[in-house]
Amino acid sequence: MSEQKTGKLYIISTPIGNPDDITFRAINSIKRSDAVICEEYKEGAKFLKSINIKKEMMQFNEHSSLDDLLDIMSELQSGKRLSLISDCGTPLIADPGNELVRSCVANSIPIEVVPGASSILTALVASNLPTDEFVFAGFLGRTDDSRDNNLKDLSKETRTVVLLVTPYRINKLLESASKIIPDRQAYLGMNLTMPFESNHYGTFKELHKKFKDEKLKAEAVICFEGNYFEKNRRERRS
């Protein structure tokens, strides 16, 4: 009796801006794969073309149904090797894909993470803020109230905080932060790893003043310092 084939899911990081940041391991893993799972066909095809690889593509994103998930699992359980990529950066970090990985683990399908470019770590290293401990808080709320409430909660955090910001909400976030934590040291990284990357430092009050009259549309990451007063208070109590 022949042994049942076991598939495998590769979780592959792709460049966040600079195409040179793809790794040899990522390329070789994709070459070994039977198909590539992407968020959007257009972005997936663009990426594969950039590394000169042709592969069958499957789509999985926040709009995917249970049937879509079961179709992918069926392929893996039949012995297929599939590569999961996001539009850019590392899959599952503020991206869909968690349900797929959970299903693989629950069904004993091997996974292999192929690390690479990360906007979170790139920004943190450039931030000039403490990196021994940090909190990744993802995207803040879309409405003014939810964003303000998120910032008020995060203002109590004693560790460095890292946020992702969509291009059209940078000004709104800086405005909110300049009111809630105006004197907190912060870093704004825009278009990281790209030739026109820019890094900006100062308090939230200073950064808001610098950009309040500009319409920012860049891919951005914001880091800000933890609440050292709260940290010292806790340490004194312990």
PDB file of C-alpha atoms in Angstrom:
ATOM      1  CA  MET A   1       0.000   0.000   0.000  1.00  0.00           C
ATOM      2  CA  SER A   2       1.447   3.378  -0.992  1.00  0.00           C
ATOM      3  CA  GLU A   3       1.873   6.022   1.668  1.00  0.00           C
ATOM      4  CA  GLN A   4      -0.542   8.937   1.618  1.00  0.00           C
ATOM      5  CA  LYS A   5       1.026  12.124   0.332  1.00  0.00           C
ATOM      6  CA  THR A   6       1.380  15.038   2.726  1.00  0.00           C
ATOM      7  CA  GLY A   7       1.114  18.557   1.401  1.00  0.00           C
ATOM      8  CA  LYS A   8       2.818  21.611   2.812  1.00  0.00           C
ATOM      9  CA  LEU A   9       2.032  25.296   3.233  1.00  0.00           C
ATOM     10  CA  TYR A  10       4.871  27.775   2.771  1.00  0.00           C
ATOM     11  CA  ILE A  11       4.228  31.165   4.397  1.00  0.00           C
ATOM     12  CA  ILE A  12       6.396  33.480   2.351  1.00  0.00           C
ATOM     13  CA  SER A  13       7.432  37.077   3.006  1.00  0.00           C
ATOM     14  CA  THR A  14       7.614  39.297  -0.064  1.00  0.00           C
ATOM     15  CA  PRO A  15       9.196  42.769  -0.481  1.00  0.00           C
ATOM     16  CA  ILE A  16       7.422  45.751   1.095  1.00  0.00           C
ATOM     17  CA  GLY A  17       8.677  48.151  -1.542  1.00  0.00           C
ATOM     18  CA  ASN A  18      12.166  47.309  -2.754  1.00  0.00           C
ATOM     19  CA  PRO A  19      12.047  44.297  -5.122  1.00  0.00           C
ATOM     20  CA  ASP A  20      15.640  43.391  -4.207  1.00  0.00           C
ATOM     21  CA  ASP A  21      14.420  42.305  -0.763  1.00  0.00           C
ATOM     22  CA  ILE A  22      13.073  38.966  -1.997  1.00  0.00           C
ATOM     23  CA  THR A  23      15.185  36.099  -0.640  1.00  0.00           C
ATOM     24  CA  PHE A  24      16.675  33.130  -2.494  1.00  0.00           C
ATOM     25  CA  ARG A  25      14.835  30.855  -0.093  1.00  0.00           C
ATOM     26  CA  ALA A  26      11.509  32.503  -0.934  1.00  0.00           C
ATOM     27  CA  ILE A  27      12.080  32.101  -4.661  1.00  0.00           C
ATOM     28  CA  ASN A  28      13.122  28.456  -4.297  1.00  0.00           C
ATOM     29  CA  SER A  29      10.114  27.703  -2.092  1.00  0.00           C
ATOM     30  CA  ILE A  30       7.755  29.178  -4.681  1.00  0.00           C
ATOM     31  CA  LYS A  31       9.445  27.174  -7.426  1.00  0.00           C
ATOM     32  CA  ARG A  32       8.809  23.982  -5.428  1.00  0.00           C
ATOM     33  CA  SER A  33       5.160  24.881  -4.949  1.00  0.00           C
ATOM     34  CA  ASP A  34       2.280  23.630  -7.059  1.00  0.00           C
ATOM     35  CA  ALA A  35       0.395  26.917  -6.700  1.00  0.00           C
ATOM     36  CA  VAL A  36       0.537  30.318  -5.009  1.00  0.00           C
ATOM     37  CA  ILE A  37      -2.187  31.632  -2.709  1.00  0.00           C
ATOM     38  CA  CYS A  38      -2.491  35.423  -2.941  1.00  0.00           C
ATOM     39  CA  GLU A  39      -4.791  38.131  -1.599  1.00  0.00           C
ATOM     40  CA  GLU A  40      -5.575  39.578  -5.022  1.00  0.00           C
ATOM     41  CA  TYR A  41      -4.880  37.991  -8.400  1.00  0.00           C
ATOM     42  CA  LYS A  42      -3.579  41.247  -9.864  1.00  0.00           C
ATOM     43  CA  GLU A  43      -0.972  41.776  -7.128  1.00  0.00           C
ATOM     44  CA  GLY A  44      -0.057  38.097  -7.078  1.00  0.00           C
ATOM     45  CA  ALA A  45       0.504  38.012 -10.828  1.00  0.00           C
ATOM     46  CA  LYS A  46       2.573  41.199 -10.644  1.00  0.00           C
ATOM     47  CA  PHE A  47       4.807  39.698  -7.969  1.00  0.00           C
ATOM     48  CA  LEU A  48       5.312  36.392  -9.806  1.00  0.00           C
ATOM     49  CA  LYS A  49       6.190  38.274 -12.982  1.00  0.00           C
ATOM     50  CA  SER A  50       8.801  40.287 -11.054  1.00  0.00           C
ATOM     51  CA  ILE A  51      10.629  37.074 -10.083  1.00  0.00           C
ATOM     52  CA  ASN A  52      10.050  35.460 -13.487  1.00  0.00           C
ATOM     53  CA  ILE A  53       7.993  32.533 -12.186  1.00  0.00           C
ATOM     54  CA  LYS A  54       4.731  31.190 -13.590  1.00  0.00           C
ATOM     55  CA  LYS A  55       2.457  29.349 -11.206  1.00  0.00           C
ATOM     56  CA  GLU A  56      -1.208  28.550 -10.826  1.00  0.00           C
ATOM     57  CA  MET A  57      -2.795  31.074  -8.453  1.00  0.00           C
ATOM     58  CA  MET A  58      -5.483  30.731  -5.818  1.00  0.00           C
ATOM     59  CA  GLN A  59      -7.107  33.648  -4.001  1.00  0.00           C
ATOM     60  CA  PHE A  60      -7.667  33.906  -0.259  1.00  0.00           C
ATOM     61  CA  ASN A  61      -8.537  37.153   1.507  1.00  0.00           C
ATOM     62  CA  GLU A  62     -10.919  38.667   4.061  1.00  0.00           C
ATOM     63  CA  HIS A  63     -13.832  38.118   1.670  1.00  0.00           C
ATOM     64  CA  SER A  64     -13.145  34.412   1.138  1.00  0.00           C
ATOM     65  CA  SER A  65     -15.796  31.914   2.195  1.00  0.00           C
ATOM     66  CA  LEU A  66     -15.587  28.648   4.109  1.00  0.00           C
ATOM     67  CA  ASP A  67     -15.825  26.859   0.759  1.00  0.00           C
ATOM     68  CA  ASP A  68     -12.703  28.716  -0.420  1.00  0.00           C
ATOM     69  CA  LEU A  69     -10.859  27.578   2.690  1.00  0.00           C
ATOM     70  CA  LEU A  70     -12.022  23.984   2.222  1.00  0.00           C
ATOM     71  CA  ASP A  71     -10.882  24.023  -1.433  1.00  0.00           C
ATOM     72  CA  ILE A  72      -7.364  25.051  -0.365  1.00  0.00           C
ATOM     73  CA  MET A  73      -7.304  22.465   2.418  1.00  0.00           C
ATOM     74  CA  SER A  74      -8.392  19.801  -0.053  1.00  0.00           C
ATOM     75  CA  GLU A  75      -5.412  20.651  -2.243  1.00  0.00           C
ATOM     76  CA  LEU A  76      -3.024  20.449   0.718  1.00  0.00           C
ATOM     77  CA  GLN A  77      -4.531  17.165   1.945  1.00  0.00           C
ATOM     78  CA  SER A  78      -4.095  15.690  -1.533  1.00  0.00           C
ATOM     79  CA  GLY A  79      -0.352  16.300  -1.273  1.00  0.00           C
ATOM     80  CA  LYS A  80       0.005  19.690  -2.963  1.00  0.00           C
ATOM     81  CA  ARG A  81       2.610  22.211  -1.854  1.00  0.00           C
ATOM     82  CA  LEU A  82       1.200  25.731  -1.725  1.00  0.00           C
ATOM     83  CA  SER A  83       2.868  29.105  -1.101  1.00  0.00           C
ATOM     84  CA  LEU A  84       0.922  31.771   0.791  1.00  0.00           C
ATOM     85  CA  ILE A  85       1.881  35.379   0.051  1.00  0.00           C
ATOM     86  CA  SER A  86       0.306  38.716   0.964  1.00  0.00           C
ATOM     87  CA  ASP A  87       0.225  41.825  -1.214  1.00  0.00           C
ATOM     88  CA  CYS A  88       3.510  42.773   0.444  1.00  0.00           C
ATOM     89  CA  GLY A  89       5.533  41.878   3.510  1.00  0.00           C
ATOM     90  CA  THR A  90       4.906  38.954   5.844  1.00  0.00           C
ATOM     91  CA  PRO A  91       1.561  37.126   5.578  1.00  0.00           C
ATOM     92  CA  LEU A  92      -0.794  37.003   8.580  1.00  0.00           C
ATOM     93  CA  ILE A  93       0.587  40.235  10.100  1.00  0.00           C
ATOM     94  CA  ALA A  94      -2.418  42.567   9.722  1.00  0.00           C
ATOM     95  CA  ASP A  95      -3.363  40.404   6.735  1.00  0.00           C
ATOM     96  CA  PRO A  96      -5.770  37.498   6.156  1.00  0.00           C
ATOM     97  CA  GLY A  97      -4.514  33.933   6.371  1.00  0.00           C
ATOM     98  CA  ASN A  98      -4.866  33.040  10.050  1.00  0.00           C
ATOM     99  CA  GLU A  99      -7.788  30.696   9.415  1.00  0.00           C
ATOM    100  CA  LEU A 100      -5.770  28.853   6.798  1.00  0.00           C
ATOM    101  CA  VAL A 101      -2.843  28.317   9.166  1.00  0.00           C
ATOM    102  CA  ARG A 102      -5.179  27.236  11.978  1.00  0.00           C
ATOM    103  CA  SER A 103      -6.734  24.670   9.661  1.00  0.00           C
ATOM    104  CA  CYS A 104      -3.314  23.358   8.650  1.00  0.00           C
ATOM    105  CA  VAL A 105      -2.250  22.950  12.278  1.00  0.00           C
ATOM    106  CA  ALA A 106      -5.554  21.293  13.198  1.00  0.00           C
ATOM    107  CA  ASN A 107      -5.208  18.845  10.292  1.00  0.00           C
ATOM    108  CA  SER A 108      -1.485  18.120  10.762  1.00  0.00           C
ATOM    109  CA  ILE A 109      -0.516  19.818   7.496  1.00  0.00           C
ATOM    110  CA  PRO A 110       3.121  20.981   7.823  1.00  0.00           C
ATOM    111  CA  ILE A 111       3.791  24.701   7.557  1.00  0.00           C
ATOM    112  CA  GLU A 112       7.103  26.391   6.832  1.00  0.00           C
ATOM    113  CA  VAL A 113       7.626  30.107   7.448  1.00  0.00           C
ATOM    114  CA  VAL A 114      10.023  31.785   5.019  1.00  0.00           C
ATOM    115  CA  PRO A 115      10.916  35.114   6.695  1.00  0.00           C
ATOM    116  CA  GLY A 116      11.848  38.321   4.935  1.00  0.00           C
ATOM    117  CA  ALA A 117      10.964  41.998   4.744  1.00  0.00           C
ATOM    118  CA  SER A 118       8.791  43.460   7.503  1.00  0.00           C
ATOM    119  CA  SER A 119       7.652  47.070   7.713  1.00  0.00           C
ATOM    120  CA  ILE A 120       7.121  46.650  11.458  1.00  0.00           C
ATOM    121  CA  LEU A 121      10.701  45.676  12.250  1.00  0.00           C
ATOM    122  CA  THR A 122      12.142  48.083   9.654  1.00  0.00           C
ATOM    123  CA  ALA A 123      10.351  50.986  11.323  1.00  0.00           C
ATOM    124  CA  LEU A 124      11.185  49.845  14.846  1.00  0.00           C
ATOM    125  CA  VAL A 125      14.904  49.653  14.084  1.00  0.00           C
ATOM    126  CA  ALA A 126      14.835  53.107  12.481  1.00  0.00           C
ATOM    127  CA  SER A 127      12.679  54.680  15.196  1.00  0.00           C
ATOM    128  CA  ASN A 128      15.440  55.525  17.682  1.00  0.00           C
ATOM    129  CA  LEU A 129      13.111  54.204  20.398  1.00  0.00           C
ATOM    130  CA  PRO A 130      13.670  51.300  22.822  1.00  0.00           C
ATOM    131  CA  THR A 131      13.506  47.968  20.979  1.00  0.00           C
ATOM    132  CA  ASP A 132      13.974  45.543  23.875  1.00  0.00           C
ATOM    133  CA  GLU A 133      10.193  45.473  24.349  1.00  0.00           C
ATOM    134  CA  PHE A 134       7.488  46.681  21.992  1.00  0.00           C
ATOM    135  CA  VAL A 135       3.796  46.304  21.201  1.00  0.00           C
ATOM    136  CA  PHE A 136       2.389  45.969  17.706  1.00  0.00           C
ATOM    137  CA  ALA A 137      -1.102  47.477  17.727  1.00  0.00           C
ATOM    138  CA  GLY A 138      -1.920  47.104  14.019  1.00  0.00           C
ATOM    139  CA  PHE A 139      -4.345  49.607  12.491  1.00  0.00           C
ATOM    140  CA  LEU A 140      -6.327  51.977  14.706  1.00  0.00           C
ATOM    141  CA  GLY A 141     -10.074  52.567  14.349  1.00  0.00           C
ATOM    142  CA  ARG A 142     -11.346  54.295  11.227  1.00  0.00           C
ATOM    143  CA  THR A 143     -13.682  56.784  12.901  1.00  0.00           C
ATOM    144  CA  ASP A 144     -12.480  59.751  14.950  1.00  0.00           C
ATOM    145  CA  ASP A 145     -13.961  58.368  18.166  1.00  0.00           C
ATOM    146  CA  SER A 146     -12.596  54.848  17.776  1.00  0.00           C
ATOM    147  CA  ARG A 147      -9.150  56.154  16.805  1.00  0.00           C
ATOM    148  CA  ASP A 148      -9.075  58.510  19.800  1.00  0.00           C
ATOM    149  CA  ASN A 149     -10.163  55.727  22.153  1.00  0.00           C
ATOM    150  CA  ASN A 150      -7.484  53.426  20.766  1.00  0.00           C
ATOM    151  CA  LEU A 151      -4.822  56.093  21.316  1.00  0.00           C
ATOM    152  CA  LYS A 152      -6.024  56.797  24.856  1.00  0.00           C
ATOM    153  CA  ASP A 153      -5.689  53.117  25.688  1.00  0.00           C
ATOM    154  CA  LEU A 154      -2.266  52.854  24.044  1.00  0.00           C
ATOM    155  CA  SER A 155      -1.069  56.011  25.812  1.00  0.00           C
ATOM    156  CA  LYS A 156      -0.900  53.924  29.010  1.00  0.00           C
ATOM    157  CA  GLU A 157       1.356  51.322  27.415  1.00  0.00           C
ATOM    158  CA  THR A 158       4.867  51.289  28.924  1.00  0.00           C
ATOM    159  CA  ARG A 159       6.530  49.670  25.908  1.00  0.00           C
ATOM    160  CA  THR A 160       7.304  51.156  22.494  1.00  0.00           C
ATOM    161  CA  VAL A 161       4.157  51.071  20.343  1.00  0.00           C
ATOM    162  CA  VAL A 162       4.164  50.296  16.609  1.00  0.00           C
ATOM    163  CA  LEU A 163       1.197  51.200  14.380  1.00  0.00           C
ATOM    164  CA  LEU A 164       0.403  50.662  10.721  1.00  0.00           C
ATOM    165  CA  VAL A 165      -1.291  53.569   8.952  1.00  0.00           C
ATOM    166  CA  THR A 166      -3.151  53.543   5.653  1.00  0.00           C
ATOM    167  CA  PRO A 167      -2.034  56.276   3.228  1.00  0.00           C
ATOM    168  CA  TYR A 168      -5.098  58.496   3.635  1.00  0.00           C
ATOM    169  CA  ARG A 169      -5.236  58.402   7.436  1.00  0.00           C
ATOM    170  CA  ILE A 170      -1.753  59.616   8.393  1.00  0.00           C
ATOM    171  CA  ASN A 171      -2.856  63.220   8.913  1.00  0.00           C
ATOM    172  CA  LYS A 172      -5.865  62.154  10.977  1.00  0.00           C
ATOM    173  CA  LEU A 173      -3.738  59.976  13.227  1.00  0.00           C
ATOM    174  CA  LEU A 174      -1.131  62.698  13.762  1.00  0.00           C
ATOM    175  CA  GLU A 175      -3.892  65.171  14.570  1.00  0.00           C
ATOM    176  CA  SER A 176      -5.455  62.854  17.144  1.00  0.00           C
ATOM    177  CA  ALA A 177      -2.117  61.993  18.723  1.00  0.00           C
ATOM    178  CA  SER A 178      -1.107  65.662  18.920  1.00  0.00           C
ATOM    179  CA  LYS A 179      -4.164  66.235  21.133  1.00  0.00           C
ATOM    180  CA  ILE A 180      -4.004  63.077  23.246  1.00  0.00           C
ATOM    181  CA  ILE A 181      -0.232  62.563  23.702  1.00  0.00           C
ATOM    182  CA  PRO A 182       1.289  65.755  22.217  1.00  0.00           C
ATOM    183  CA  ASP A 183       4.667  65.501  23.938  1.00  0.00           C
ATOM    184  CA  ARG A 184       5.285  61.812  23.338  1.00  0.00           C
ATOM    185  CA  GLN A 185       8.366  61.123  21.195  1.00  0.00           C
ATOM    186  CA  ALA A 186       7.414  59.486  17.918  1.00  0.00           C
ATOM    187  CA  TYR A 187       8.715  58.274  14.572  1.00  0.00           C
ATOM    188  CA  LEU A 188       6.983  58.336  11.198  1.00  0.00           C
ATOM    189  CA  GLY A 189       8.421  56.133   8.450  1.00  0.00           C
ATOM    190  CA  MET A 190       6.980  56.527   4.970  1.00  0.00           C
ATOM    191  CA  ASN A 191       7.536  54.332   1.893  1.00  0.00           C
ATOM    192  CA  LEU A 192      10.042  52.203   3.778  1.00  0.00           C
ATOM    193  CA  THR A 193      12.736  50.404   1.698  1.00  0.00           C
ATOM    194  CA  MET A 194      11.785  52.410  -1.408  1.00  0.00           C
ATOM    195  CA  PRO A 195      14.150  54.896  -3.099  1.00  0.00           C
ATOM    196  CA  PHE A 196      11.974  57.761  -1.802  1.00  0.00           C
ATOM    197  CA  GLU A 197      11.782  56.440   1.775  1.00  0.00           C
ATOM    198  CA  SER A 198      11.590  59.178   4.407  1.00  0.00           C
ATOM    199  CA  ASN A 199      12.078  59.076   8.174  1.00  0.00           C
ATOM    200  CA  HIS A 200      10.714  61.722  10.532  1.00  0.00           C
ATOM    201  CA  TYR A 201      11.331  62.214  14.253  1.00  0.00           C
ATOM    202  CA  GLY A 202       9.874  64.421  16.966  1.00  0.00           C
ATOM    203  CA  THR A 203       6.954  64.697  19.331  1.00  0.00           C
ATOM    204  CA  PHE A 204       3.463  64.127  17.972  1.00  0.00           C
ATOM    205  CA  LYS A 205       2.874  67.850  18.308  1.00  0.00           C
ATOM    206  CA  GLU A 206       5.933  68.554  16.154  1.00  0.00           C
ATOM    207  CA  LEU A 207       5.089  65.918  13.545  1.00  0.00           C
ATOM    208  CA  HIS A 208       1.498  67.155  13.251  1.00  0.00           C
ATOM    209  CA  LYS A 209       2.708  70.742  12.796  1.00  0.00           C
ATOM    210  CA  LYS A 210       5.185  69.587  10.139  1.00  0.00           C
ATOM    211  CA  PHE A 211       2.610  67.748   8.028  1.00  0.00           C
ATOM    212  CA  LYS A 212      -0.757  69.337   8.831  1.00  0.00           C
ATOM    213  CA  ASP A 213      -0.869  71.268   5.551  1.00  0.00           C
ATOM    214  CA  GLU A 214       0.296  68.341   3.406  1.00  0.00           C
ATOM    215  CA  LYS A 215      -1.888  65.615   1.935  1.00  0.00           C
ATOM    216  CA  LEU A 216       0.118  62.518   2.777  1.00  0.00           C
ATOM    217  CA  LYS A 217      -0.575  59.415   0.703  1.00  0.00           C
ATOM    218  CA  ALA A 218       2.383  57.231   1.614  1.00  0.00           C
ATOM    219  CA  GLU A 219       2.532  53.730   3.043  1.00  0.00           C
ATOM    220  CA  ALA A 220       3.470  54.461   6.640  1.00  0.00           C
ATOM    221  CA  VAL A 221       4.422  53.058  10.024  1.00  0.00           C
ATOM    222  CA  ILE A 222       4.337  55.077  13.242  1.00  0.00           C
ATOM    223  CA  CYS A 223       6.239  54.219  16.426  1.00  0.00           C
ATOM    224  CA  PHE A 224       5.980  56.112  19.699  1.00  0.00           C
ATOM    225  CA  GLU A 225       7.627  55.842  23.069  1.00  0.00           C
ATOM    226  CA  GLY A 226       6.032  54.097  25.986  1.00  0.00           C
ATOM    227  CA  ASN A 227       4.644  55.815  29.061  1.00  0.00           C
ATOM    228  CA  TYR A 228       7.788  55.932  31.183  1.00  0.00           C
ATOM    229  CA  PHE A 229       5.980  57.633  34.060  1.00  0.00           C
ATOM    230  CA  GLU A 230       3.585  54.689  34.258  1.00  0.00           C
ATOM    231  CA  LYS A 231       6.474  52.242  33.959  1.00  0.00           C
ATOM    232  CA  ASN A 232       8.361  53.871  36.833  1.00  0.00           C
ATOM    233  CA  ARG A 233       5.196  53.934  38.943  1.00  0.00           C
ATOM    234  CA  ARG A 234       4.671  50.225  38.431  1.00  0.00           C
ATOM    235  CA  GLU A 235       8.301  49.448  39.201  1.00  0.00           C
ATOM    236  CA  ARG A 236       8.118  51.406  42.461  1.00  0.00           C
ATOM    237  CA  ARG A 237       5.002  49.472  43.477  1.00  0.00           C
ATOM    238  CA  SER A 238       6.517  46.056  42.715  1.00  0.00           C
TER     239      SER A 238
END
